[in-house]
Amino acid sequence: MNDGNEWYLEYEIHRNEPGLLGDVASLLGKLEINILTINGIDHKRRGLLVCTDKDQQIYRFLEIVGTMKRIHLTKVRRTTLMDRLAVRHGRYVERDTDDRKTFRFTRDEIGLLVDFMAELFKKPGHLLIGIRGIPRVGKSESIIAASVSANKRWIFVSSTLLRQTIRTHLSEDERLNDHIFVIDGLVSMKQGTESHWRLIHQIMRRPVTKVVEHPDVFVRHTEYTMDDFDYMLELRNHQNETIDYDSYMNELNLF
């Protein structure tokens, strides 16, 4: 199926009477619009991924559904990544209102975070992703799970997962562009040697996907800035948790 024929529809339920979903589904079927996925979004909304070879049928659907008093259509658009995730998980990814490239998740949304990253990992070429969160909140595990989901191999350039990792070179098969390269800003700042940083600079210049844990620390000690990042992800144990790196850097004697 061509993504260009895929649409996202979302409606708010005013009166949730028996048979409502069946009526909507029947209407779409009569208009030769196929339902790919449907799910509840938040509390009183439903989201649908649909496809049709005839865009005019979508507009006919809009005219008819506008006469229905039990629902109110709130979104009609070509399907986006956010729409697919919303239908899959029943909730939207929280996005920063001021910085549109920042997305927030909590521990109970790990599945949503993994799916979101997996979709990003499938994009070709240069991609720099930052992921904020206090140590042991689940950042590295999420990156691994997303890599598996995207059918990509992950390579830790620096990490504290299982044992401390500080890479200074890559093997020949690790130099392929179809890998996910993971850098832990805290570990690299504390233990990185000249050869380690030479490797990081080489990787940063390559058209590959890079994920930097603790990006605030990374940019504080390098020539890179937050503007260089394409996406910034934040993972917290709970919504009100403060992501404070300074206490951990003092702990690790980074200053």
Short mmCIF file of C-alpha atoms in Angstrom, two decimals:
data_model
loop_
_atom_site.label_atom_id
_atom_site.label_comp_id
_atom_site.label_asym_id
_atom_site.label_seq_id
_atom_site.Cartn_x
_atom_site.Cartn_y
_atom_site.Cartn_z
CA MET A 1 0.00 0.00 0.00
CA ASN A 2 1.19 3.50 -0.83
CA ASP A 3 1.43 5.75 2.24
CA GLY A 4 0.03 8.55 0.08
CA ASN A 5 -3.33 6.73 0.13
CA GLU A 6 -3.37 6.44 3.91
CA TRP A 7 -5.38 8.86 6.04
CA TYR A 8 -5.82 9.49 9.72
CA LEU A 9 -9.34 10.18 10.99
CA GLU A 10 -10.19 11.07 14.57
CA TYR A 11 -13.55 11.82 16.08
CA GLU A 12 -14.82 12.87 19.49
CA ILE A 13 -17.77 10.96 20.90
CA HIS A 14 -20.69 13.07 22.11
CA ARG A 15 -23.11 10.22 22.79
CA ASN A 16 -21.53 6.77 23.07
CA GLU A 17 -24.59 4.77 22.12
CA PRO A 18 -24.53 1.06 21.19
CA GLY A 19 -23.64 0.48 17.55
CA LEU A 20 -21.85 3.80 17.09
CA LEU A 21 -18.56 2.27 15.96
CA GLY A 22 -20.42 -0.14 13.71
CA ASP A 23 -22.24 2.75 12.03
CA VAL A 24 -18.98 4.57 11.35
CA ALA A 25 -17.30 1.41 10.07
CA SER A 26 -20.27 0.60 7.81
CA LEU A 27 -20.24 4.12 6.36
CA LEU A 28 -16.53 3.85 5.57
CA GLY A 29 -17.08 0.44 3.98
CA LYS A 30 -19.87 1.71 1.74
CA LEU A 31 -17.56 4.50 0.55
CA GLU A 32 -14.85 1.93 -0.26
CA ILE A 33 -12.57 3.28 2.47
CA ASN A 34 -10.68 0.46 4.17
CA ILE A 35 -10.04 0.57 7.93
CA LEU A 36 -6.44 -0.44 8.70
CA THR A 37 -6.40 0.17 12.46
CA ILE A 38 -8.75 1.65 15.03
CA ASN A 39 -8.26 2.44 18.71
CA GLY A 40 -9.48 4.69 21.47
CA ILE A 41 -7.41 7.86 21.93
CA ASP A 42 -7.39 9.21 25.48
CA HIS A 43 -10.96 9.08 26.83
CA LYS A 44 -13.71 10.12 24.45
CA ARG A 45 -11.97 10.00 21.09
CA ARG A 46 -11.32 7.31 18.52
CA GLY A 47 -8.54 7.31 15.96
CA LEU A 48 -8.60 5.40 12.69
CA LEU A 49 -5.97 4.67 10.06
CA VAL A 50 -7.76 4.19 6.76
CA CYS A 51 -6.78 3.90 3.11
CA THR A 52 -8.49 4.48 -0.21
CA ASP A 53 -7.47 4.86 -3.84
CA LYS A 54 -10.11 7.57 -4.25
CA ASP A 55 -9.47 10.68 -2.18
CA GLN A 56 -12.88 12.07 -3.11
CA GLN A 57 -14.42 9.34 -0.97
CA ILE A 58 -12.75 10.90 2.07
CA TYR A 59 -14.45 14.20 1.29
CA ARG A 60 -17.80 12.43 0.86
CA PHE A 61 -17.25 10.85 4.28
CA LEU A 62 -16.64 14.30 5.77
CA GLU A 63 -19.91 15.59 4.34
CA ILE A 64 -21.93 12.69 5.70
CA VAL A 65 -20.30 12.49 9.12
CA GLY A 66 -20.91 16.23 9.53
CA THR A 67 -24.63 15.45 9.84
CA MET A 68 -24.14 12.92 12.66
CA LYS A 69 -24.93 14.36 16.08
CA ARG A 70 -23.32 11.58 18.12
CA ILE A 71 -19.76 12.34 17.01
CA HIS A 72 -17.64 15.30 15.96
CA LEU A 73 -14.75 14.81 13.53
CA THR A 74 -11.64 16.46 15.01
CA LYS A 75 -8.80 15.40 12.66
CA VAL A 76 -8.57 14.45 8.99
CA ARG A 77 -5.11 14.36 7.39
CA ARG A 78 -2.51 12.27 5.64
CA THR A 79 -1.10 9.85 8.17
CA THR A 80 1.94 10.94 10.19
CA LEU A 81 4.26 8.97 12.45
CA MET A 82 2.52 10.49 15.48
CA ASP A 83 -0.85 9.30 14.21
CA ARG A 84 0.35 5.72 13.79
CA LEU A 85 1.78 5.70 17.31
CA ALA A 86 -1.38 7.27 18.77
CA VAL A 87 -3.59 4.56 17.23
CA ARG A 88 -1.15 1.81 18.23
CA HIS A 89 -0.85 2.92 21.87
CA GLY A 90 -4.06 4.83 22.49
CA ARG A 91 -2.28 8.07 23.38
CA TYR A 92 -0.30 10.83 21.74
CA VAL A 93 3.39 11.42 22.30
CA GLU A 94 3.82 14.50 24.50
CA ARG A 95 5.62 17.24 22.61
CA ASP A 96 7.21 20.37 24.07
CA THR A 97 5.17 23.42 23.08
CA ASP A 98 8.24 25.69 22.87
CA ASP A 99 10.81 23.26 21.43
CA ARG A 100 8.97 21.17 18.84
CA LYS A 101 11.82 18.67 18.46
CA THR A 102 11.58 17.64 22.16
CA PHE A 103 9.34 14.70 23.11
CA ARG A 104 8.61 13.55 26.67
CA PHE A 105 7.97 10.06 28.05
CA THR A 106 7.61 8.45 31.47
CA ARG A 107 8.56 4.94 32.57
CA ASP A 108 5.02 3.65 32.03
CA GLU A 109 5.30 4.80 28.39
CA ILE A 110 8.43 2.79 27.59
CA GLY A 111 6.58 0.89 24.86
CA LEU A 112 5.59 4.15 23.19
CA LEU A 113 9.16 5.47 23.46
CA VAL A 114 10.59 2.27 21.94
CA ASP A 115 8.16 2.39 19.00
CA PHE A 116 8.88 6.09 18.44
CA MET A 117 12.66 5.55 18.41
CA ALA A 118 12.32 2.48 16.19
CA GLU A 119 10.52 4.58 13.57
CA LEU A 120 13.28 7.21 13.79
CA PHE A 121 15.96 4.52 13.44
CA LYS A 122 14.42 3.44 10.13
CA LYS A 123 15.16 6.86 8.61
CA PRO A 124 18.26 6.85 6.37
CA GLY A 125 21.23 9.23 6.50
CA HIS A 126 22.42 11.68 9.15
CA LEU A 127 20.27 11.61 12.27
CA LEU A 128 21.35 12.86 15.69
CA ILE A 129 19.08 11.98 18.61
CA GLY A 130 19.57 13.09 22.21
CA ILE A 131 17.95 11.25 25.11
CA ARG A 132 17.78 12.87 28.53
CA GLY A 133 17.10 11.12 31.82
CA ILE A 134 18.78 10.38 35.12
CA PRO A 135 20.99 7.28 35.25
CA ARG A 136 19.18 3.93 35.46
CA VAL A 137 15.84 5.28 34.23
CA GLY A 138 15.89 2.95 31.20
CA LYS A 139 17.51 4.92 28.38
CA SER A 140 20.00 2.28 27.20
CA GLU A 141 17.44 -0.53 27.44
CA SER A 142 15.00 1.51 25.36
CA ILE A 143 17.64 2.14 22.69
CA ILE A 144 18.41 -1.58 22.45
CA ALA A 145 14.72 -2.49 22.22
CA ALA A 146 14.14 0.16 19.54
CA SER A 147 17.14 -1.11 17.55
CA VAL A 148 15.78 -4.66 17.66
CA SER A 149 12.35 -3.41 16.59
CA ALA A 150 13.91 -1.49 13.68
CA ASN A 151 16.03 -4.53 12.78
CA LYS A 152 19.22 -2.53 13.29
CA ARG A 153 22.45 -3.43 15.07
CA TRP A 154 23.40 -1.17 17.97
CA ILE A 155 26.98 -0.28 18.88
CA PHE A 156 27.83 1.31 22.22
CA VAL A 157 30.72 3.72 21.73
CA SER A 158 30.52 4.56 25.44
CA SER A 159 28.18 3.07 28.03
CA THR A 160 27.74 1.79 31.58
CA LEU A 161 25.36 -1.01 30.56
CA LEU A 162 26.58 -4.35 32.00
CA ARG A 163 30.13 -3.01 32.18
CA GLN A 164 31.75 0.29 31.37
CA THR A 165 32.47 0.66 27.67
CA ILE A 166 34.95 3.09 26.13
CA ARG A 167 35.58 2.33 22.46
CA THR A 168 38.61 3.67 20.62
CA HIS A 169 38.12 1.93 17.26
CA LEU A 170 35.57 0.00 15.21
CA SER A 171 35.98 -3.34 13.46
CA GLU A 172 35.44 -3.47 9.70
CA ASP A 173 31.86 -4.82 9.94
CA GLU A 174 30.99 -2.12 12.50
CA ARG A 175 31.79 0.62 10.00
CA LEU A 176 28.64 -0.03 8.01
CA ASN A 177 26.14 2.84 7.88
CA ASP A 178 23.20 0.64 8.84
CA HIS A 179 24.08 0.67 12.55
CA ILE A 180 22.88 2.68 15.56
CA PHE A 181 25.83 4.31 17.35
CA VAL A 182 25.24 5.10 21.02
CA ILE A 183 27.32 7.57 23.02
CA ASP A 184 26.94 8.14 26.77
CA GLY A 185 27.88 11.79 27.35
CA LEU A 186 28.63 11.25 31.05
CA VAL A 187 30.94 8.27 30.49
CA SER A 188 32.80 9.89 27.58
CA MET A 189 33.36 13.05 29.61
CA LYS A 190 34.76 11.12 32.54
CA GLN A 191 36.82 8.38 30.86
CA GLY A 192 37.23 9.38 27.23
CA THR A 193 40.79 9.31 25.92
CA GLU A 194 42.08 11.21 22.91
CA SER A 195 41.61 8.14 20.70
CA HIS A 196 38.07 7.67 22.06
CA TRP A 197 37.15 11.25 21.14
CA ARG A 198 38.79 10.86 17.74
CA LEU A 199 36.42 7.94 17.11
CA ILE A 200 33.42 9.99 18.28
CA HIS A 201 34.27 12.81 15.88
CA GLN A 202 34.60 10.31 13.04
CA ILE A 203 31.19 8.83 13.82
CA MET A 204 29.56 12.26 14.18
CA ARG A 205 30.67 13.15 10.66
CA ARG A 206 29.27 10.00 9.09
CA PRO A 207 25.75 9.71 7.59
CA VAL A 208 24.56 7.33 10.30
CA THR A 209 22.11 7.41 13.21
CA LYS A 210 23.73 8.59 16.44
CA VAL A 211 22.05 8.51 19.86
CA VAL A 212 23.63 10.57 22.64
CA GLU A 213 22.63 9.82 26.22
CA HIS A 214 22.98 12.84 28.54
CA PRO A 215 23.22 15.29 25.61
CA ASP A 216 23.40 18.33 27.93
CA VAL A 217 26.70 17.07 29.30
CA PHE A 218 27.90 16.15 25.81
CA VAL A 219 27.38 19.64 24.36
CA ARG A 220 28.77 21.31 27.48
CA HIS A 221 32.17 19.74 26.82
CA THR A 222 32.26 19.66 23.00
CA GLU A 223 31.85 21.97 20.03
CA TYR A 224 28.38 20.55 19.35
CA THR A 225 25.21 22.42 20.34
CA MET A 226 21.58 21.52 20.96
CA ASP A 227 20.79 22.90 17.51
CA ASP A 228 22.75 20.01 16.00
CA PHE A 229 20.21 17.49 17.33
CA ASP A 230 17.30 16.44 15.13
CA TYR A 231 15.27 15.00 18.02
CA MET A 232 15.48 15.37 21.80
CA LEU A 233 13.80 12.66 23.89
CA GLU A 234 13.22 12.87 27.64
CA LEU A 235 12.55 9.86 29.88
CA ARG A 236 11.43 10.28 33.49
CA ASN A 237 10.31 7.93 36.25
CA HIS A 238 7.29 10.23 36.66
CA GLN A 239 6.11 13.47 35.07
CA ASN A 240 7.35 15.73 37.87
CA GLU A 241 10.88 14.30 38.03
CA THR A 242 13.67 16.83 37.47
CA ILE A 243 16.47 15.73 35.17
CA ASP A 244 19.50 17.05 37.06
CA TYR A 245 22.93 16.11 35.71
CA ASP A 246 25.06 18.25 37.98
CA SER A 247 24.59 16.03 41.04
CA TYR A 248 25.66 12.97 39.04
CA MET A 249 28.64 14.76 37.51
CA ASN A 250 29.81 15.79 40.96
CA GLU A 251 29.34 12.21 42.10
CA LEU A 252 31.52 10.97 39.25
CA ASN A 253 34.12 13.70 39.80
CA LEU A 254 33.59 15.10 36.31
CA PHE A 255 34.67 18.56 37.43
#
